[in-house]
mmCIF file of C-alpha atoms and ligand atoms in Angstrom:
data_model
loop_
_atom_site.group_PDB
_atom_site.id
_atom_site.type_symbol
_atom_site.label_atom_id
_atom_site.label_comp_id
_atom_site.label_asym_id
_atom_site.label_seq_id
_atom_site.Cartn_x
_atom_site.Cartn_y
_atom_site.Cartn_z
ATOM 1 C CA UNK A 1 -26.420 13.432 28.524
ATOM 2 C CA UNK A 2 -27.099 16.856 30.081
ATOM 3 C CA UNK A 3 -24.635 17.594 32.911
ATOM 4 C CA UNK A 4 -26.081 17.906 36.393
ATOM 5 C CA UNK A 5 -24.609 21.380 36.782
ATOM 6 C CA UNK A 6 -23.763 23.896 34.031
ATOM 7 C CA UNK A 7 -22.054 27.144 34.942
ATOM 8 C CA UNK A 8 -21.524 29.696 32.158
ATOM 9 C CA UNK A 9 -19.564 32.959 32.340
ATOM 10 C CA UNK A 10 -20.255 33.372 36.056
ATOM 11 C CA UNK A 11 -19.006 36.578 37.655
ATOM 12 C CA UNK A 12 -19.235 38.281 41.022
ATOM 13 C CA UNK A 13 -18.223 41.812 41.855
ATOM 14 C CA UNK A 14 -17.883 42.967 45.473
ATOM 15 C CA UNK A 15 -17.677 46.588 46.512
ATOM 16 C CA UNK A 16 -14.328 47.090 48.264
ATOM 17 C CA UNK A 17 -14.594 50.790 49.077
ATOM 18 C CA UNK A 18 -17.281 53.497 49.102
ATOM 19 C CA UNK A 19 -17.066 57.271 49.260
ATOM 20 C CA UNK A 20 -18.660 59.352 52.008
ATOM 21 C CA UNK A 21 -22.107 59.201 50.438
ATOM 22 C CA UNK A 22 -21.939 55.451 49.880
ATOM 23 C CA UNK A 23 -21.057 55.306 46.186
ATOM 24 C CA UNK A 24 -18.680 52.457 45.228
ATOM 25 C CA UNK A 25 -15.154 53.712 44.505
ATOM 26 C CA UNK A 26 -13.389 50.343 44.220
ATOM 27 C CA UNK A 27 -14.620 46.854 43.372
ATOM 28 C CA UNK A 28 -13.162 43.370 43.502
ATOM 29 C CA UNK A 29 -14.012 40.926 40.727
ATOM 30 C CA UNK A 30 -13.903 37.801 42.877
ATOM 31 C CA UNK A 31 -15.188 35.586 40.075
ATOM 32 C CA UNK A 32 -14.493 36.590 36.498
ATOM 33 C CA UNK A 33 -16.145 34.649 33.666
ATOM 34 C CA UNK A 34 -16.019 31.142 35.201
ATOM 35 C CA UNK A 35 -17.572 28.299 33.128
ATOM 36 C CA UNK A 36 -17.657 24.556 33.838
ATOM 37 C CA UNK A 37 -19.936 21.519 33.789
ATOM 38 C CA UNK A 38 -20.322 18.821 36.424
ATOM 39 C CA UNK A 39 -21.839 15.406 35.717
ATOM 40 C CA UNK A 40 -23.765 13.272 38.210
ATOM 41 C CA UNK A 41 -21.457 11.108 40.305
ATOM 42 C CA UNK A 42 -18.389 13.185 39.382
ATOM 43 C CA UNK A 43 -15.954 15.168 41.553
ATOM 44 C CA UNK A 44 -14.721 18.452 40.164
ATOM 45 C CA UNK A 45 -12.017 20.057 42.292
ATOM 46 C CA UNK A 46 -11.690 23.839 42.248
ATOM 47 C CA UNK A 47 -8.171 24.623 43.374
ATOM 48 C CA UNK A 48 -6.064 27.722 43.838
ATOM 49 C CA UNK A 49 -4.475 29.970 46.465
ATOM 50 C CA UNK A 50 -6.695 31.599 49.054
ATOM 51 C CA UNK A 51 -8.507 34.618 47.624
ATOM 52 C CA UNK A 52 -8.689 33.184 44.082
ATOM 53 C CA UNK A 53 -12.518 33.074 44.170
ATOM 54 C CA UNK A 54 -13.088 29.338 44.542
ATOM 55 C CA UNK A 55 -15.244 29.577 47.704
ATOM 56 C CA UNK A 56 -17.218 32.440 46.170
ATOM 57 C CA UNK A 57 -18.136 30.118 43.261
ATOM 58 C CA UNK A 58 -19.483 27.576 45.804
ATOM 59 C CA UNK A 59 -21.613 30.238 47.503
ATOM 60 C CA UNK A 60 -22.926 31.496 44.193
ATOM 61 C CA UNK A 61 -24.072 27.986 43.247
ATOM 62 C CA UNK A 62 -26.114 27.778 46.462
ATOM 63 C CA UNK A 63 -27.408 31.319 45.934
ATOM 64 C CA UNK A 64 -26.065 32.336 49.329
ATOM 65 C CA UNK A 65 -24.880 35.383 47.365
ATOM 66 C CA UNK A 66 -26.226 36.586 44.026
ATOM 67 C CA UNK A 67 -23.963 36.696 40.954
ATOM 68 C CA UNK A 68 -23.208 39.863 39.027
ATOM 69 C CA UNK A 69 -23.515 38.007 35.725
ATOM 70 C CA UNK A 70 -23.575 34.615 34.031
ATOM 71 C CA UNK A 71 -25.859 31.597 34.165
ATOM 72 C CA UNK A 72 -26.225 28.507 36.385
ATOM 73 C CA UNK A 73 -28.324 25.530 35.337
ATOM 74 C CA UNK A 74 -28.911 22.663 37.751
ATOM 75 C CA UNK A 75 -30.659 19.528 36.581
ATOM 76 C CA UNK A 76 -31.812 21.360 33.449
ATOM 77 C CA UNK A 77 -33.344 24.313 35.419
ATOM 78 C CA UNK A 78 -32.141 27.899 35.305
ATOM 79 C CA UNK A 79 -31.178 28.401 38.938
ATOM 80 C CA UNK A 80 -31.027 32.208 38.848
ATOM 81 C CA UNK A 81 -34.507 32.804 37.485
ATOM 82 C CA UNK A 82 -36.388 30.342 39.711
ATOM 83 C CA UNK A 83 -38.749 31.683 42.323
ATOM 84 C CA UNK A 84 -39.125 30.546 45.919
ATOM 85 C CA UNK A 85 -40.098 26.982 45.066
ATOM 86 C CA UNK A 86 -37.077 26.621 42.745
ATOM 87 C CA UNK A 87 -34.731 28.067 45.382
ATOM 88 C CA UNK A 88 -36.198 25.680 47.964
ATOM 89 C CA UNK A 89 -35.620 22.704 45.675
ATOM 90 C CA UNK A 90 -32.091 23.889 44.999
ATOM 91 C CA UNK A 91 -31.386 24.101 48.742
ATOM 92 C CA UNK A 92 -32.464 20.489 49.043
ATOM 93 C CA UNK A 93 -30.582 19.172 46.007
ATOM 94 C CA UNK A 94 -27.349 21.088 46.656
ATOM 95 C CA UNK A 95 -25.774 20.925 50.077
ATOM 96 C CA UNK A 96 -22.653 22.525 51.569
ATOM 97 C CA UNK A 97 -20.014 21.126 53.890
ATOM 98 C CA UNK A 98 -17.889 23.817 55.554
ATOM 99 C CA UNK A 99 -14.214 23.784 56.433
ATOM 100 C CA UNK A 100 -14.674 24.230 60.164
ATOM 101 C CA UNK A 101 -16.709 21.469 61.801
ATOM 102 C CA UNK A 102 -16.423 23.359 65.141
ATOM 103 C CA UNK A 103 -18.215 26.450 63.853
ATOM 104 C CA UNK A 104 -20.708 24.809 61.499
ATOM 105 C CA UNK A 105 -22.675 22.873 64.162
ATOM 106 C CA UNK A 106 -24.928 24.645 66.655
ATOM 107 C CA UNK A 107 -23.387 23.924 70.090
ATOM 108 C CA UNK A 108 -26.772 24.176 71.813
ATOM 109 C CA UNK A 109 -28.468 21.483 69.718
ATOM 110 C CA UNK A 110 -28.097 17.744 70.183
ATOM 111 C CA UNK A 111 -26.919 15.699 67.228
ATOM 112 C CA UNK A 112 -30.458 14.319 66.915
ATOM 113 C CA UNK A 113 -31.859 17.852 66.581
ATOM 114 C CA UNK A 114 -29.095 18.920 64.157
ATOM 115 C CA UNK A 115 -29.899 16.007 61.847
ATOM 116 C CA UNK A 116 -33.621 16.175 62.464
ATOM 117 C CA UNK A 117 -33.932 19.864 61.501
ATOM 118 C CA UNK A 118 -33.388 19.438 57.729
ATOM 119 C CA UNK A 119 -35.643 16.351 57.770
ATOM 120 C CA UNK A 120 -38.389 18.532 59.261
ATOM 121 C CA UNK A 121 -37.779 21.592 57.054
ATOM 122 C CA UNK A 122 -37.817 19.646 53.812
ATOM 123 C CA UNK A 123 -40.371 17.064 54.937
ATOM 124 C CA UNK A 124 -38.068 14.237 53.907
ATOM 125 C CA UNK A 125 -39.626 11.512 56.075
ATOM 126 C CA UNK A 126 -42.875 11.305 58.090
ATOM 127 C CA UNK A 127 -42.519 12.584 61.703
ATOM 128 C CA UNK A 128 -42.719 9.051 63.171
ATOM 129 C CA UNK A 129 -39.742 7.934 61.052
ATOM 130 C CA UNK A 130 -37.444 10.861 61.917
ATOM 131 C CA UNK A 131 -35.695 9.189 64.875
ATOM 132 C CA UNK A 132 -35.031 6.087 62.766
ATOM 133 C CA UNK A 133 -33.691 8.197 59.862
ATOM 134 C CA UNK A 134 -31.301 10.079 62.224
ATOM 135 C CA UNK A 135 -29.952 6.691 63.409
ATOM 136 C CA UNK A 136 -29.505 5.583 59.774
ATOM 137 C CA UNK A 137 -27.654 8.787 58.914
ATOM 138 C CA UNK A 138 -25.278 8.373 61.877
ATOM 139 C CA UNK A 139 -24.554 4.790 60.841
ATOM 140 C CA UNK A 140 -23.999 5.871 57.217
ATOM 141 C CA UNK A 141 -21.197 8.231 58.268
ATOM 142 C CA UNK A 142 -19.595 5.673 60.599
ATOM 143 C CA UNK A 143 -20.949 6.938 63.955
ATOM 144 C CA UNK A 144 -22.952 5.063 66.565
ATOM 145 C CA UNK A 145 -26.711 5.546 66.273
ATOM 146 C CA UNK A 146 -27.042 6.293 70.011
ATOM 147 C CA UNK A 147 -24.905 9.458 69.572
ATOM 148 C CA UNK A 148 -28.105 11.367 68.758
ATOM 149 C CA UNK A 149 -28.414 12.472 72.409
ATOM 150 C CA UNK A 150 -24.973 14.065 72.529
ATOM 151 C CA UNK A 151 -23.886 17.647 71.849
ATOM 152 C CA UNK A 152 -21.194 18.718 69.290
ATOM 153 C CA UNK A 153 -18.616 19.561 72.015
ATOM 154 C CA UNK A 154 -18.546 15.874 73.019
ATOM 155 C CA UNK A 155 -17.005 14.871 69.676
ATOM 156 C CA UNK A 156 -13.563 15.100 68.058
ATOM 157 C CA UNK A 157 -12.944 17.233 64.931
ATOM 158 C CA UNK A 158 -13.268 14.241 62.591
ATOM 159 C CA UNK A 159 -16.484 13.067 64.261
ATOM 160 C CA UNK A 160 -17.951 16.577 63.996
ATOM 161 C CA UNK A 161 -17.141 16.639 60.277
ATOM 162 C CA UNK A 162 -18.936 13.267 59.988
ATOM 163 C CA UNK A 163 -21.964 14.851 61.674
ATOM 164 C CA UNK A 164 -21.763 17.757 59.186
ATOM 165 C CA UNK A 165 -21.667 15.239 56.332
ATOM 166 C CA UNK A 166 -24.668 13.361 57.821
ATOM 167 C CA UNK A 167 -26.576 16.672 57.987
ATOM 168 C CA UNK A 168 -25.803 17.300 54.312
ATOM 169 C CA UNK A 169 -26.988 13.775 53.414
ATOM 170 C CA UNK A 170 -30.218 14.128 55.405
ATOM 171 C CA UNK A 171 -32.089 15.764 52.495
ATOM 172 C CA UNK A 172 -30.795 13.262 49.902
ATOM 173 C CA UNK A 173 -28.901 15.817 47.781
ATOM 174 C CA UNK A 174 -27.528 15.287 44.280
ATOM 175 C CA UNK A 175 -24.579 17.629 44.675
ATOM 176 C CA UNK A 176 -22.462 18.519 47.705
ATOM 177 C CA UNK A 177 -20.220 21.583 47.681
ATOM 178 C CA UNK A 178 -17.297 20.609 49.919
ATOM 179 C CA UNK A 179 -15.511 23.826 50.912
ATOM 180 C CA UNK A 180 -12.058 22.820 52.247
ATOM 181 C CA UNK A 181 -13.731 19.947 54.154
ATOM 182 C CA UNK A 182 -10.546 18.414 55.548
ATOM 183 C CA UNK A 183 -8.237 21.441 55.933
ATOM 184 C CA UNK A 184 -8.936 21.811 59.640
ATOM 185 C CA UNK A 185 -8.331 18.117 60.436
ATOM 186 C CA UNK A 186 -5.257 16.083 61.408
ATOM 187 C CA UNK A 187 -3.592 14.086 58.645
ATOM 188 C CA UNK A 188 -4.886 10.638 59.672
ATOM 189 C CA UNK A 189 -8.430 11.949 60.261
ATOM 190 C CA UNK A 190 -8.254 13.805 56.958
ATOM 191 C CA UNK A 191 -7.683 10.530 55.120
ATOM 192 C CA UNK A 192 -10.612 8.871 56.887
ATOM 193 C CA UNK A 193 -12.982 11.700 55.950
ATOM 194 C CA UNK A 194 -11.784 11.624 52.321
ATOM 195 C CA UNK A 195 -12.365 7.867 52.212
ATOM 196 C CA UNK A 196 -15.845 8.361 53.666
ATOM 197 C CA UNK A 197 -16.678 10.964 50.984
ATOM 198 C CA UNK A 198 -15.473 8.573 48.268
ATOM 199 C CA UNK A 199 -17.517 5.661 49.683
ATOM 200 C CA UNK A 200 -20.641 7.791 49.912
ATOM 201 C CA UNK A 201 -20.177 8.926 46.345
ATOM 202 C CA UNK A 202 -20.010 5.343 45.118
ATOM 203 C CA UNK A 203 -22.989 4.230 47.189
ATOM 204 C CA UNK A 204 -25.254 7.228 46.619
ATOM 205 C CA UNK A 205 -24.122 8.532 43.199
ATOM 206 C CA UNK A 206 -23.337 11.979 44.618
ATOM 207 C CA UNK A 207 -21.551 14.714 42.691
ATOM 208 C CA UNK A 208 -18.990 16.838 44.575
ATOM 209 C CA UNK A 209 -17.651 20.289 43.890
ATOM 210 C CA UNK A 210 -14.502 19.943 46.013
ATOM 211 C CA UNK A 211 -12.976 23.314 46.863
ATOM 212 C CA UNK A 212 -9.419 23.113 48.148
ATOM 213 C CA UNK A 213 -6.065 24.867 48.147
ATOM 214 C CA UNK A 214 -4.311 21.528 48.730
ATOM 215 C CA UNK A 215 -3.402 19.669 45.530
ATOM 216 C CA UNK A 216 -2.105 16.649 47.501
ATOM 217 C CA UNK A 217 -5.643 16.164 48.883
ATOM 218 C CA UNK A 218 -7.340 16.893 45.552
ATOM 219 C CA UNK A 219 -5.202 14.221 43.856
ATOM 220 C CA UNK A 220 -6.920 11.560 45.974
ATOM 221 C CA UNK A 221 -10.514 12.513 45.314
ATOM 222 C CA UNK A 222 -10.959 14.516 42.094
ATOM 223 C CA UNK A 223 -12.201 13.171 38.770
ATOM 224 C CA UNK A 224 -11.568 16.545 37.120
ATOM 225 C CA UNK A 225 -9.658 19.603 38.248
ATOM 226 C CA UNK A 226 -10.164 23.312 37.548
ATOM 227 C CA UNK A 227 -7.314 25.598 38.647
ATOM 228 C CA UNK A 228 -8.258 29.187 39.530
ATOM 229 C CA UNK A 229 -6.100 32.288 39.694
ATOM 230 C CA UNK A 230 -7.480 35.734 40.600
ATOM 231 C CA UNK A 231 -11.078 34.835 39.798
ATOM 232 C CA UNK A 232 -10.470 32.993 36.515
ATOM 233 C CA UNK A 233 -10.067 29.326 35.603
ATOM 234 C CA UNK A 234 -6.622 28.977 34.045
ATOM 235 C CA UNK A 235 -6.569 25.211 33.504
ATOM 236 C CA UNK A 236 -9.224 22.494 33.538
ATOM 237 C CA UNK A 237 -9.211 18.810 32.608
ATOM 238 C CA UNK A 238 -9.239 15.231 33.840
ATOM 239 C CA UNK A 239 -7.383 14.994 37.146
ATOM 240 C CA UNK A 240 -4.968 12.372 35.743
ATOM 241 C CA UNK A 241 -4.061 14.609 32.786
ATOM 242 C CA UNK A 242 -3.693 17.796 34.822
ATOM 243 C CA UNK A 243 -1.450 16.094 37.400
ATOM 244 C CA UNK A 244 0.628 14.189 34.808
ATOM 245 C CA UNK A 245 0.930 16.950 32.181
ATOM 246 C CA UNK A 246 0.111 20.347 33.598
ATOM 247 C CA UNK A 247 0.040 22.919 30.807
ATOM 248 C CA UNK A 248 -0.313 26.259 32.547
ATOM 249 C CA UNK A 249 2.702 27.866 34.281
ATOM 250 C CA UNK A 250 0.565 28.520 37.361
ATOM 251 C CA UNK A 251 -0.550 24.864 37.660
ATOM 252 C CA UNK A 252 3.046 23.735 37.191
ATOM 253 C CA UNK A 253 4.158 26.054 40.016
ATOM 254 C CA UNK A 254 1.395 24.737 42.319
ATOM 255 C CA UNK A 255 2.221 21.126 41.533
ATOM 256 C CA UNK A 256 5.953 21.609 42.000
ATOM 257 C CA UNK A 257 5.248 22.815 45.541
ATOM 258 C CA UNK A 258 3.813 19.389 46.549
ATOM 259 C CA UNK A 259 6.567 17.569 48.443
ATOM 260 C CA UNK A 260 7.744 14.248 46.956
ATOM 261 C CA UNK A 261 7.245 11.386 49.454
ATOM 262 C CA UNK A 262 10.773 10.013 49.143
ATOM 263 C CA UNK A 263 13.703 11.140 51.285
ATOM 264 C CA UNK A 264 16.474 12.609 49.173
ATOM 265 C CA UNK A 265 14.312 12.884 46.024
ATOM 266 C CA UNK A 266 15.120 16.018 44.068
ATOM 267 C CA UNK A 267 12.342 18.303 43.078
ATOM 268 C CA UNK A 268 12.336 21.088 40.537
ATOM 269 C CA UNK A 269 10.527 23.879 42.275
ATOM 270 C CA UNK A 270 8.924 26.407 39.945
ATOM 271 C CA UNK A 271 8.668 29.410 42.169
ATOM 272 C CA UNK A 272 6.548 32.250 40.840
ATOM 273 C CA UNK A 273 8.095 35.675 41.375
ATOM 274 C CA UNK A 274 6.389 38.246 43.574
ATOM 275 C CA UNK A 275 3.092 38.240 45.472
ATOM 276 C CA UNK A 276 -0.425 37.646 44.218
ATOM 277 C CA UNK A 277 -1.531 41.070 42.850
ATOM 278 C CA UNK A 278 -4.352 42.953 44.580
ATOM 279 C CA UNK A 279 -7.736 41.748 43.304
ATOM 280 C CA UNK A 280 -8.897 45.410 43.445
ATOM 281 C CA UNK A 281 -6.516 46.196 40.572
ATOM 282 C CA UNK A 282 -5.551 42.915 38.870
ATOM 283 C CA UNK A 283 -3.006 43.155 36.057
ATOM 284 C CA UNK A 284 -4.553 43.537 32.572
ATOM 285 C CA UNK A 285 -4.271 40.787 29.945
ATOM 286 C CA UNK A 286 -3.217 37.535 31.581
ATOM 287 C CA UNK A 287 -3.474 38.087 35.355
ATOM 288 C CA UNK A 288 -0.337 35.969 35.864
ATOM 289 C CA UNK A 289 1.942 38.073 33.667
ATOM 290 C CA UNK A 290 3.513 39.966 36.589
ATOM 291 C CA UNK A 291 4.753 36.637 38.070
ATOM 292 C CA UNK A 292 5.134 34.397 35.024
ATOM 293 C CA UNK A 293 8.723 33.675 33.837
ATOM 294 C CA UNK A 294 7.458 33.185 30.249
ATOM 295 C CA UNK A 295 5.434 36.412 29.874
ATOM 296 C CA UNK A 296 5.718 38.330 26.582
ATOM 297 C CA UNK A 297 4.171 41.658 25.487
ATOM 298 C CA UNK A 298 0.966 39.970 24.272
ATOM 299 C CA UNK A 299 0.337 38.563 27.781
ATOM 300 C CA UNK A 300 0.292 42.114 29.194
ATOM 301 C CA UNK A 301 -2.629 43.266 27.033
ATOM 302 C CA UNK A 302 -4.632 40.264 25.820
ATOM 303 C CA UNK A 303 -6.625 37.951 28.085
ATOM 304 C CA UNK A 304 -5.942 34.339 27.085
ATOM 305 C CA UNK A 305 -9.210 32.424 26.564
ATOM 306 C CA UNK A 306 -9.699 28.997 28.171
ATOM 307 C CA UNK A 307 -9.418 26.761 25.142
ATOM 308 C CA UNK A 308 -11.101 23.415 25.889
ATOM 309 C CA UNK A 309 -10.341 21.917 22.472
ATOM 310 C CA UNK A 310 -9.227 18.413 23.532
ATOM 311 C CA UNK A 311 -11.022 18.465 26.881
ATOM 312 C CA UNK A 312 -7.867 19.617 28.718
ATOM 313 C CA UNK A 313 -8.232 23.377 28.670
ATOM 314 C CA UNK A 314 -5.573 25.984 29.348
ATOM 315 C CA UNK A 315 -5.734 29.777 29.368
ATOM 316 C CA UNK A 316 -2.233 30.681 28.204
ATOM 317 C CA UNK A 317 -1.097 32.237 24.907
ATOM 318 C CA UNK A 318 2.120 30.283 24.910
ATOM 319 C CA UNK A 319 1.321 26.871 26.395
ATOM 320 C CA UNK A 320 2.187 24.999 23.188
ATOM 321 C CA UNK A 321 5.673 26.568 23.177
ATOM 322 C CA UNK A 322 6.500 26.034 26.863
ATOM 323 C CA UNK A 323 9.080 23.375 27.820
ATOM 324 C CA UNK A 324 7.521 19.999 28.776
ATOM 325 C CA UNK A 325 6.213 19.849 32.332
ATOM 326 C CA UNK A 326 8.986 17.572 33.586
ATOM 327 C CA UNK A 327 11.837 19.707 32.238
ATOM 328 C CA UNK A 328 13.786 21.567 34.871
ATOM 329 C CA UNK A 329 13.516 25.335 35.126
ATOM 330 C CA UNK A 330 16.257 27.406 36.708
ATOM 331 C CA UNK A 331 15.995 27.133 40.473
ATOM 332 C CA UNK A 332 15.027 30.453 41.960
ATOM 333 C CA UNK A 333 15.139 28.999 45.448
ATOM 334 C CA UNK A 334 17.549 26.421 46.760
ATOM 335 C CA UNK A 335 15.650 23.608 48.477
ATOM 336 C CA UNK A 336 16.037 23.272 52.211
ATOM 337 C CA UNK A 337 17.051 19.603 52.819
ATOM 338 C CA UNK A 338 15.709 19.482 56.414
ATOM 339 C CA UNK A 339 12.377 20.960 55.402
ATOM 340 C CA UNK A 340 12.164 18.582 52.439
ATOM 341 C CA UNK A 341 12.769 15.573 54.711
ATOM 342 C CA UNK A 342 9.978 16.670 57.049
ATOM 343 C CA UNK A 343 7.605 17.357 54.151
ATOM 344 C CA UNK A 344 8.366 13.989 52.562
ATOM 345 C CA UNK A 345 7.646 12.185 55.852
ATOM 346 C CA UNK A 346 4.370 14.104 56.163
ATOM 347 C CA UNK A 347 3.268 13.179 52.621
ATOM 348 C CA UNK A 348 4.317 9.520 53.040
ATOM 349 C CA UNK A 349 2.157 9.312 56.133
ATOM 350 C CA UNK A 350 -0.789 10.888 54.270
ATOM 351 C CA UNK A 351 -0.437 8.406 51.406
ATOM 352 C CA UNK A 352 -0.154 5.452 53.745
ATOM 353 C CA UNK A 353 -3.442 6.256 55.462
ATOM 354 C CA UNK A 354 -5.247 7.178 52.234
HETATM 355 FE FE1 SF4 B 1 2.489 33.297 31.304
HETATM 356 FE FE2 SF4 B 1 1.693 34.656 29.146
HETATM 357 FE FE3 SF4 B 1 0.820 32.174 29.543
HETATM 358 FE FE4 SF4 B 1 -0.028 34.169 31.080
HETATM 359 S S1 SF4 B 1 -0.409 33.939 28.906
HETATM 360 S S2 SF4 B 1 0.621 32.189 31.766
HETATM 361 S S3 SF4 B 1 1.805 35.415 31.255
HETATM 362 S S4 SF4 B 1 2.927 32.813 29.178
#
């Protein structure tokens, strides 16, 4: 079956500096040869530290910005070569939920107008059914139908994110790009919104591209995971496989930073040395070589391809020779017992509510 979304060799270059007459003197390759597929009803999580290019991928898919290279096919159609009618259809089929529910809703519009606007723009239902459809949407996301008269400031953060989800659902999309949708919410509210997204997926067959820096959250919602570092995907596979047997040193470092929800449990932290390099001048070869404890000369000159042979891909020259994921590495940083206790309590609470 053809995947709902096919992304091939996608790249995006931003101009970082210009000279006095406006010519570019420095560029940032925010997205560098990213390829993935997404099936209907599936959740692919794009994860990585901030600045790795994951949100840029989401914006490229919606054509909010134009790519510098590569191809995007949605539902069998070449997204980048479609005219106005194709772009209009794409904007109906692919919706975006932002991180900040406070900023993403117009404070001067009532909830009824916020949800009614996309119904009007895309002519989803006849005018005499709009009020009824707004009430249905509010009920679908767990809000009272009579909230349509209220303004965004009258709601809590979680309720506003539910309104943002209802707005995305208004046009009956096939794919929702969720850009850090729960990062700005409290832990208990976060779990409720994640559960709502999962329920909606089961009921409506939605596909999600779930963009997040938080692997603990991703673990609860993703079917597949793609890990990004400095604009490239370094590991991709089924969520269960990636979490149980991470192959790339960067994924292992990210996973080892998730606190274990058991007081006193020992954790082998795999701390990467140094800071994330500047995206204006990323290191040649494997971008991680300046921080990777396993780097060899080859890593400094040759870019490792993402080999998807068995469906669990990894972009590392040495992944077959690395010690198994569970094996302890030398501790570069002694754990702080007080901090670990607090983190464990935090994670336990998250898991209880999820
Ligand atoms: Fe580390 Fe080399 Fe693998 Fe890159 S290719 S992750 S530097 S071992």
